[in-house]
Amino acid sequence: MIDPNDFAPILRMGITIDEEIFIAKKIANLLKGERGKILDYACGNCLIPIFLSLSLNNEIYATDDWKQFDKKKAEELISKYRSNVRLFYGLEKTPFPDSYFDLIYSVLYFYNLKRDRVKNHVQEINRILKSKGKFLVVDIISVRGKVKKELEEIQYSLSNYEEANGLFFSLWQKS
């Protein structure tokens, strides 16, 4: 399905391509049956949105600041795999209207941020996520409290939590 040799690791993620594929498979299992508009927030090399688009047979929106990975290379990979991924620019301020997405996920992004920046990103995610929408956070276990605090402050409830390979997968429901 996905050729690991097509993708370059992203420094900010700090993981191998094999680990990224493991995460993509785990997310695909967690999101089975999810429909609607899905956003990859801080998509990096686009391996995960490409994998999910193919696995879930769903369009995936993906946004990043494109500082760690060339957007043109991502577009080439999307085309090569004939995946249904749409790329956008922006993180703390995305180009999407309020209440646009049914589900947003972010992989290994929040551990790079200081608490005030986490708060800004969570507020932006909250803005573009529909009421009753879901937000899946995949990150290193040591930052779960930082993200949890911000989400609970804006009335998100935890609907699923799992740990694997030093990562947490927490699925939150917006009130």
JSON list of C-alpha atoms in Angstrom, two decimals:
[
{"chain": "A", "resi": 1, "resn": "MET", "atom": "CA", "xyz": [0.00, 0.00, 0.00]},
{"chain": "A", "resi": 2, "resn": "ILE", "atom": "CA", "xyz": [2.44, 2.71, 1.21]},
{"chain": "A", "resi": 3, "resn": "ASP", "atom": "CA", "xyz": [6.10, 2.47, 0.21]},
{"chain": "A", "resi": 4, "resn": "PRO", "atom": "CA", "xyz": [8.13, 3.73, 3.20]},
{"chain": "A", "resi": 5, "resn": "ASN", "atom": "CA", "xyz": [10.92, 4.77, 0.81]},
{"chain": "A", "resi": 6, "resn": "ASP", "atom": "CA", "xyz": [8.67, 7.49, -0.64]},
{"chain": "A", "resi": 7, "resn": "PHE", "atom": "CA", "xyz": [8.52, 9.39, 2.64]},
{"chain": "A", "resi": 8, "resn": "ALA", "atom": "CA", "xyz": [11.14, 11.32, 4.61]},
{"chain": "A", "resi": 9, "resn": "PRO", "atom": "CA", "xyz": [10.93, 11.46, 8.40]},
{"chain": "A", "resi": 10, "resn": "ILE", "atom": "CA", "xyz": [9.88, 14.80, 9.90]},
{"chain": "A", "resi": 11, "resn": "LEU", "atom": "CA", "xyz": [12.33, 16.16, 12.46]},
{"chain": "A", "resi": 12, "resn": "ARG", "atom": "CA", "xyz": [9.63, 17.67, 14.69]},
{"chain": "A", "resi": 13, "resn": "MET", "atom": "CA", "xyz": [7.95, 14.26, 14.96]},
{"chain": "A", "resi": 14, "resn": "GLY", "atom": "CA", "xyz": [11.16, 12.51, 15.97]},
{"chain": "A", "resi": 15, "resn": "ILE", "atom": "CA", "xyz": [10.04, 9.08, 14.74]},
{"chain": "A", "resi": 16, "resn": "THR", "atom": "CA", "xyz": [10.86, 6.69, 11.93]},
{"chain": "A", "resi": 17, "resn": "ILE", "atom": "CA", "xyz": [8.66, 6.09, 8.91]},
{"chain": "A", "resi": 18, "resn": "ASP", "atom": "CA", "xyz": [7.85, 2.61, 10.25]},
{"chain": "A", "resi": 19, "resn": "GLU", "atom": "CA", "xyz": [6.62, 4.18, 13.49]},
{"chain": "A", "resi": 20, "resn": "GLU", "atom": "CA", "xyz": [4.57, 6.67, 11.49]},
{"chain": "A", "resi": 21, "resn": "ILE", "atom": "CA", "xyz": [2.95, 3.79, 9.58]},
{"chain": "A", "resi": 22, "resn": "PHE", "atom": "CA", "xyz": [2.18, 2.09, 12.93]},
{"chain": "A", "resi": 23, "resn": "ILE", "atom": "CA", "xyz": [0.46, 5.31, 14.09]},
{"chain": "A", "resi": 24, "resn": "ALA", "atom": "CA", "xyz": [-1.48, 5.60, 10.81]},
{"chain": "A", "resi": 25, "resn": "LYS", "atom": "CA", "xyz": [-2.78, 2.03, 11.19]},
{"chain": "A", "resi": 26, "resn": "LYS", "atom": "CA", "xyz": [-3.77, 2.67, 14.80]},
{"chain": "A", "resi": 27, "resn": "ILE", "atom": "CA", "xyz": [-5.62, 5.87, 13.83]},
{"chain": "A", "resi": 28, "resn": "ALA", "atom": "CA", "xyz": [-7.38, 4.05, 10.97]},
{"chain": "A", "resi": 29, "resn": "ASN", "atom": "CA", "xyz": [-8.67, 1.47, 13.47]},
{"chain": "A", "resi": 30, "resn": "LEU", "atom": "CA", "xyz": [-9.80, 4.19, 15.89]},
{"chain": "A", "resi": 31, "resn": "LEU", "atom": "CA", "xyz": [-11.60, 6.11, 13.14]},
{"chain": "A", "resi": 32, "resn": "LYS", "atom": "CA", "xyz": [-13.31, 3.18, 11.39]},
{"chain": "A", "resi": 33, "resn": "GLY", "atom": "CA", "xyz": [-16.81, 4.23, 10.48]},
{"chain": "A", "resi": 34, "resn": "GLU", "atom": "CA", "xyz": [-16.16, 7.96, 10.95]},
{"chain": "A", "resi": 35, "resn": "ARG", "atom": "CA", "xyz": [-17.55, 10.05, 8.10]},
{"chain": "A", "resi": 36, "resn": "GLY", "atom": "CA", "xyz": [-17.71, 13.72, 7.36]},
{"chain": "A", "resi": 37, "resn": "LYS", "atom": "CA", "xyz": [-14.96, 16.28, 7.10]},
{"chain": "A", "resi": 38, "resn": "ILE", "atom": "CA", "xyz": [-11.68, 15.13, 8.67]},
{"chain": "A", "resi": 39, "resn": "LEU", "atom": "CA", "xyz": [-8.62, 17.34, 9.21]},
{"chain": "A", "resi": 40, "resn": "ASP", "atom": "CA", "xyz": [-5.01, 16.35, 9.85]},
{"chain": "A", "resi": 41, "resn": "TYR", "atom": "CA", "xyz": [-3.68, 19.25, 11.93]},
{"chain": "A", "resi": 42, "resn": "ALA", "atom": "CA", "xyz": [0.11, 19.56, 11.37]},
{"chain": "A", "resi": 43, "resn": "CYS", "atom": "CA", "xyz": [0.31, 16.86, 8.69]},
{"chain": "A", "resi": 44, "resn": "GLY", "atom": "CA", "xyz": [4.09, 16.93, 8.11]},
{"chain": "A", "resi": 45, "resn": "ASN", "atom": "CA", "xyz": [5.12, 14.59, 5.28]},
{"chain": "A", "resi": 46, "resn": "CYS", "atom": "CA", "xyz": [1.46, 13.60, 4.55]},
{"chain": "A", "resi": 47, "resn": "LEU", "atom": "CA", "xyz": [2.02, 9.89, 5.09]},
{"chain": "A", "resi": 48, "resn": "ILE", "atom": "CA", "xyz": [-0.80, 9.67, 7.65]},
{"chain": "A", "resi": 49, "resn": "PRO", "atom": "CA", "xyz": [-3.48, 11.59, 5.70]},
{"chain": "A", "resi": 50, "resn": "ILE", "atom": "CA", "xyz": [-2.60, 9.63, 2.54]},
{"chain": "A", "resi": 51, "resn": "PHE", "atom": "CA", "xyz": [-2.83, 6.34, 4.45]},
{"chain": "A", "resi": 52, "resn": "LEU", "atom": "CA", "xyz": [-6.13, 7.34, 6.08]},
{"chain": "A", "resi": 53, "resn": "SER", "atom": "CA", "xyz": [-7.65, 8.56, 2.83]},
{"chain": "A", "resi": 54, "resn": "LEU", "atom": "CA", "xyz": [-6.94, 5.19, 1.25]},
{"chain": "A", "resi": 55, "resn": "SER", "atom": "CA", "xyz": [-7.87, 3.10, 4.32]},
{"chain": "A", "resi": 56, "resn": "LEU", "atom": "CA", "xyz": [-11.07, 4.94, 5.23]},
{"chain": "A", "resi": 57, "resn": "ASN", "atom": "CA", "xyz": [-12.06, 5.77, 1.66]},
{"chain": "A", "resi": 58, "resn": "ASN", "atom": "CA", "xyz": [-12.67, 9.34, 2.80]},
{"chain": "A", "resi": 59, "resn": "GLU", "atom": "CA", "xyz": [-11.43, 12.79, 1.86]},
{"chain": "A", "resi": 60, "resn": "ILE", "atom": "CA", "xyz": [-8.85, 14.09, 4.32]},
{"chain": "A", "resi": 61, "resn": "TYR", "atom": "CA", "xyz": [-8.00, 17.76, 4.68]},
{"chain": "A", "resi": 62, "resn": "ALA", "atom": "CA", "xyz": [-4.43, 18.43, 5.82]},
{"chain": "A", "resi": 63, "resn": "THR", "atom": "CA", "xyz": [-2.85, 21.63, 7.06]},
{"chain": "A", "resi": 64, "resn": "ASP", "atom": "CA", "xyz": [0.67, 22.59, 8.09]},
{"chain": "A", "resi": 65, "resn": "ASP", "atom": "CA", "xyz": [3.04, 25.55, 8.06]},
{"chain": "A", "resi": 66, "resn": "TRP", "atom": "CA", "xyz": [5.20, 23.65, 5.52]},
{"chain": "A", "resi": 67, "resn": "LYS", "atom": "CA", "xyz": [8.46, 24.56, 7.28]},
{"chain": "A", "resi": 68, "resn": "GLN", "atom": "CA", "xyz": [9.50, 20.93, 7.87]},
{"chain": "A", "resi": 69, "resn": "PHE", "atom": "CA", "xyz": [8.35, 19.41, 4.59]},
{"chain": "A", "resi": 70, "resn": "ASP", "atom": "CA", "xyz": [8.01, 20.77, 1.05]},
{"chain": "A", "resi": 71, "resn": "LYS", "atom": "CA", "xyz": [4.34, 21.16, 0.11]},
{"chain": "A", "resi": 72, "resn": "LYS", "atom": "CA", "xyz": [5.13, 20.38, -3.55]},
{"chain": "A", "resi": 73, "resn": "LYS", "atom": "CA", "xyz": [6.62, 17.02, -2.49]},
{"chain": "A", "resi": 74, "resn": "ALA", "atom": "CA", "xyz": [3.46, 16.33, -0.48]},
{"chain": "A", "resi": 75, "resn": "GLU", "atom": "CA", "xyz": [1.33, 17.11, -3.55]},
{"chain": "A", "resi": 76, "resn": "GLU", "atom": "CA", "xyz": [3.45, 14.68, -5.62]},
{"chain": "A", "resi": 77, "resn": "LEU", "atom": "CA", "xyz": [2.92, 11.92, -3.03]},
{"chain": "A", "resi": 78, "resn": "ILE", "atom": "CA", "xyz": [-0.83, 12.56, -2.90]},
{"chain": "A", "resi": 79, "resn": "SER", "atom": "CA", "xyz": [-0.95, 12.26, -6.70]},
{"chain": "A", "resi": 80, "resn": "LYS", "atom": "CA", "xyz": [1.27, 9.16, -6.80]},
{"chain": "A", "resi": 81, "resn": "TYR", "atom": "CA", "xyz": [-0.97, 7.30, -4.34]},
{"chain": "A", "resi": 82, "resn": "ARG", "atom": "CA", "xyz": [-4.16, 8.67, -5.91]},
{"chain": "A", "resi": 83, "resn": "SER", "atom": "CA", "xyz": [-5.36, 9.63, -2.47]},
{"chain": "A", "resi": 84, "resn": "ASN", "atom": "CA", "xyz": [-8.10, 12.08, -1.69]},
{"chain": "A", "resi": 85, "resn": "VAL", "atom": "CA", "xyz": [-6.10, 14.59, 0.39]},
{"chain": "A", "resi": 86, "resn": "ARG", "atom": "CA", "xyz": [-6.50, 18.36, 0.15]},
{"chain": "A", "resi": 87, "resn": "LEU", "atom": "CA", "xyz": [-3.61, 20.51, 1.42]},
{"chain": "A", "resi": 88, "resn": "PHE", "atom": "CA", "xyz": [-3.85, 23.88, 3.14]},
{"chain": "A", "resi": 89, "resn": "TYR", "atom": "CA", "xyz": [-1.52, 26.36, 4.81]},
{"chain": "A", "resi": 90, "resn": "GLY", "atom": "CA", "xyz": [-1.94, 27.43, 8.42]},
{"chain": "A", "resi": 91, "resn": "LEU", "atom": "CA", "xyz": [-1.85, 26.14, 11.97]},
{"chain": "A", "resi": 92, "resn": "GLU", "atom": "CA", "xyz": [-2.54, 28.68, 14.69]},
{"chain": "A", "resi": 93, "resn": "LYS", "atom": "CA", "xyz": [-4.77, 30.42, 12.15]},
{"chain": "A", "resi": 94, "resn": "THR", "atom": "CA", "xyz": [-6.30, 28.01, 9.64]},
{"chain": "A", "resi": 95, "resn": "PRO", "atom": "CA", "xyz": [-8.18, 28.99, 6.47]},
{"chain": "A", "resi": 96, "resn": "PHE", "atom": "CA", "xyz": [-11.37, 27.20, 7.53]},
{"chain": "A", "resi": 97, "resn": "PRO", "atom": "CA", "xyz": [-14.68, 28.67, 8.69]},
{"chain": "A", "resi": 98, "resn": "ASP", "atom": "CA", "xyz": [-16.08, 28.11, 12.19]},
{"chain": "A", "resi": 99, "resn": "SER", "atom": "CA", "xyz": [-17.56, 24.67, 12.91]},
{"chain": "A", "resi": 100, "resn": "TYR", "atom": "CA", "xyz": [-16.30, 23.15, 9.66]},
{"chain": "A", "resi": 101, "resn": "PHE", "atom": "CA", "xyz": [-14.89, 19.74, 10.68]},
{"chain": "A", "resi": 102, "resn": "ASP", "atom": "CA", "xyz": [-16.50, 16.66, 12.15]},
{"chain": "A", "resi": 103, "resn": "LEU", "atom": "CA", "xyz": [-13.17, 15.22, 13.28]},
{"chain": "A", "resi": 104, "resn": "ILE", "atom": "CA", "xyz": [-9.67, 16.65, 13.69]},
{"chain": "A", "resi": 105, "resn": "TYR", "atom": "CA", "xyz": [-6.56, 14.69, 14.60]},
{"chain": "A", "resi": 106, "resn": "SER", "atom": "CA", "xyz": [-3.02, 15.77, 15.38]},
{"chain": "A", "resi": 107, "resn": "VAL", "atom": "CA", "xyz": [0.03, 13.52, 15.61]},
{"chain": "A", "resi": 108, "resn": "LEU", "atom": "CA", "xyz": [3.17, 14.37, 17.58]},
{"chain": "A", "resi": 109, "resn": "TYR", "atom": "CA", "xyz": [2.76, 18.10, 17.40]},
{"chain": "A", "resi": 110, "resn": "PHE", "atom": "CA", "xyz": [1.86, 19.37, 20.87]},
{"chain": "A", "resi": 111, "resn": "TYR", "atom": "CA", "xyz": [4.98, 18.11, 22.64]},
{"chain": "A", "resi": 112, "resn": "ASN", "atom": "CA", "xyz": [6.96, 20.69, 20.65]},
{"chain": "A", "resi": 113, "resn": "LEU", "atom": "CA", "xyz": [4.95, 23.60, 22.03]},
{"chain": "A", "resi": 114, "resn": "LYS", "atom": "CA", "xyz": [5.05, 25.72, 25.16]},
{"chain": "A", "resi": 115, "resn": "ARG", "atom": "CA", "xyz": [1.82, 25.85, 27.17]},
{"chain": "A", "resi": 116, "resn": "ASP", "atom": "CA", "xyz": [0.67, 29.24, 25.79]},
{"chain": "A", "resi": 117, "resn": "ARG", "atom": "CA", "xyz": [1.06, 27.98, 22.21]},
{"chain": "A", "resi": 118, "resn": "VAL", "atom": "CA", "xyz": [-0.80, 24.76, 23.08]},
{"chain": "A", "resi": 119, "resn": "LYS", "atom": "CA", "xyz": [-3.66, 26.94, 24.31]},
{"chain": "A", "resi": 120, "resn": "ASN", "atom": "CA", "xyz": [-3.67, 28.96, 21.05]},
{"chain": "A", "resi": 121, "resn": "HIS", "atom": "CA", "xyz": [-3.74, 25.80, 18.92]},
{"chain": "A", "resi": 122, "resn": "VAL", "atom": "CA", "xyz": [-6.47, 24.19, 21.01]},
{"chain": "A", "resi": 123, "resn": "GLN", "atom": "CA", "xyz": [-8.56, 27.36, 20.67]},
{"chain": "A", "resi": 124, "resn": "GLU", "atom": "CA", "xyz": [-8.15, 27.28, 16.88]},
{"chain": "A", "resi": 125, "resn": "ILE", "atom": "CA", "xyz": [-9.10, 23.60, 16.77]},
{"chain": "A", "resi": 126, "resn": "ASN", "atom": "CA", "xyz": [-12.12, 24.36, 18.93]},
{"chain": "A", "resi": 127, "resn": "ARG", "atom": "CA", "xyz": [-13.15, 27.14, 16.53]},
{"chain": "A", "resi": 128, "resn": "ILE", "atom": "CA", "xyz": [-13.12, 24.95, 13.41]},
{"chain": "A", "resi": 129, "resn": "LEU", "atom": "CA", "xyz": [-14.56, 21.79, 15.03]},
{"chain": "A", "resi": 130, "resn": "LYS", "atom": "CA", "xyz": [-18.33, 21.28, 14.92]},
{"chain": "A", "resi": 131, "resn": "SER", "atom": "CA", "xyz": [-20.40, 20.94, 18.07]},
{"chain": "A", "resi": 132, "resn": "LYS", "atom": "CA", "xyz": [-20.21, 17.27, 19.15]},
{"chain": "A", "resi": 133, "resn": "GLY", "atom": "CA", "xyz": [-17.15, 16.93, 16.88]},
{"chain": "A", "resi": 134, "resn": "LYS", "atom": "CA", "xyz": [-14.19, 14.78, 17.87]},
{"chain": "A", "resi": 135, "resn": "PHE", "atom": "CA", "xyz": [-10.53, 15.63, 18.35]},
{"chain": "A", "resi": 136, "resn": "LEU", "atom": "CA", "xyz": [-7.92, 12.84, 18.40]},
{"chain": "A", "resi": 137, "resn": "VAL", "atom": "CA", "xyz": [-4.56, 13.69, 19.93]},
{"chain": "A", "resi": 138, "resn": "VAL", "atom": "CA", "xyz": [-1.62, 11.34, 19.38]},
{"chain": "A", "resi": 139, "resn": "ASP", "atom": "CA", "xyz": [1.50, 12.41, 21.23]},
{"chain": "A", "resi": 140, "resn": "ILE", "atom": "CA", "xyz": [4.18, 11.32, 23.66]},
{"chain": "A", "resi": 141, "resn": "ILE", "atom": "CA", "xyz": [2.87, 10.28, 27.03]},
{"chain": "A", "resi": 142, "resn": "SER", "atom": "CA", "xyz": [4.76, 12.98, 28.90]},
{"chain": "A", "resi": 143, "resn": "VAL", "atom": "CA", "xyz": [2.55, 15.77, 27.45]},
{"chain": "A", "resi": 144, "resn": "ARG", "atom": "CA", "xyz": [-0.87, 14.21, 27.97]},
{"chain": "A", "resi": 145, "resn": "GLY", "atom": "CA", "xyz": [-1.55, 16.37, 31.05]},
{"chain": "A", "resi": 146, "resn": "LYS", "atom": "CA", "xyz": [-0.75, 19.59, 29.18]},
{"chain": "A", "resi": 147, "resn": "VAL", "atom": "CA", "xyz": [-3.22, 18.81, 26.38]},
{"chain": "A", "resi": 148, "resn": "LYS", "atom": "CA", "xyz": [-5.83, 17.33, 28.75]},
{"chain": "A", "resi": 149, "resn": "LYS", "atom": "CA", "xyz": [-5.90, 20.51, 30.86]},
{"chain": "A", "resi": 150, "resn": "GLU", "atom": "CA", "xyz": [-6.53, 22.75, 27.86]},
{"chain": "A", "resi": 151, "resn": "LEU", "atom": "CA", "xyz": [-9.28, 20.54, 26.45]},
{"chain": "A", "resi": 152, "resn": "GLU", "atom": "CA", "xyz": [-11.08, 20.11, 29.77]},
{"chain": "A", "resi": 153, "resn": "GLU", "atom": "CA", "xyz": [-11.05, 23.89, 30.31]},
{"chain": "A", "resi": 154, "resn": "ILE", "atom": "CA", "xyz": [-13.13, 24.35, 27.16]},
{"chain": "A", "resi": 155, "resn": "GLN", "atom": "CA", "xyz": [-15.54, 21.54, 28.05]},
{"chain": "A", "resi": 156, "resn": "TYR", "atom": "CA", "xyz": [-14.26, 18.57, 26.03]},
{"chain": "A", "resi": 157, "resn": "SER", "atom": "CA", "xyz": [-14.87, 15.12, 27.41]},
{"chain": "A", "resi": 158, "resn": "LEU", "atom": "CA", "xyz": [-12.58, 12.15, 26.94]},
{"chain": "A", "resi": 159, "resn": "SER", "atom": "CA", "xyz": [-14.34, 9.37, 25.01]},
{"chain": "A", "resi": 160, "resn": "ASN", "atom": "CA", "xyz": [-11.43, 6.97, 24.40]},
{"chain": "A", "resi": 161, "resn": "TYR", "atom": "CA", "xyz": [-7.87, 6.65, 25.68]},
{"chain": "A", "resi": 162, "resn": "GLU", "atom": "CA", "xyz": [-5.17, 4.17, 24.70]},
{"chain": "A", "resi": 163, "resn": "GLU", "atom": "CA", "xyz": [-1.41, 3.93, 25.02]},
{"chain": "A", "resi": 164, "resn": "ALA", "atom": "CA", "xyz": [1.04, 2.18, 22.70]},
{"chain": "A", "resi": 165, "resn": "ASN", "atom": "CA", "xyz": [4.78, 2.46, 22.06]},
{"chain": "A", "resi": 166, "resn": "GLY", "atom": "CA", "xyz": [5.24, 5.42, 24.42]},
{"chain": "A", "resi": 167, "resn": "LEU", "atom": "CA", "xyz": [2.39, 7.36, 22.81]},
{"chain": "A", "resi": 168, "resn": "PHE", "atom": "CA", "xyz": [-1.11, 8.20, 23.93]},
{"chain": "A", "resi": 169, "resn": "PHE", "atom": "CA", "xyz": [-4.14, 8.20, 21.66]},
{"chain": "A", "resi": 170, "resn": "SER", "atom": "CA", "xyz": [-6.86, 10.28, 23.28]},
{"chain": "A", "resi": 171, "resn": "LEU", "atom": "CA", "xyz": [-10.16, 10.91, 21.56]},
{"chain": "A", "resi": 172, "resn": "TRP", "atom": "CA", "xyz": [-12.08, 13.93, 22.84]},
{"chain": "A", "resi": 173, "resn": "GLN", "atom": "CA", "xyz": [-15.70, 14.94, 22.23]},
{"chain": "A", "resi": 174, "resn": "LYS", "atom": "CA", "xyz": [-16.61, 18.60, 21.96]},
{"chain": "A", "resi": 175, "resn": "SER", "atom": "CA", "xyz": [-19.60, 19.60, 24.10]}
]
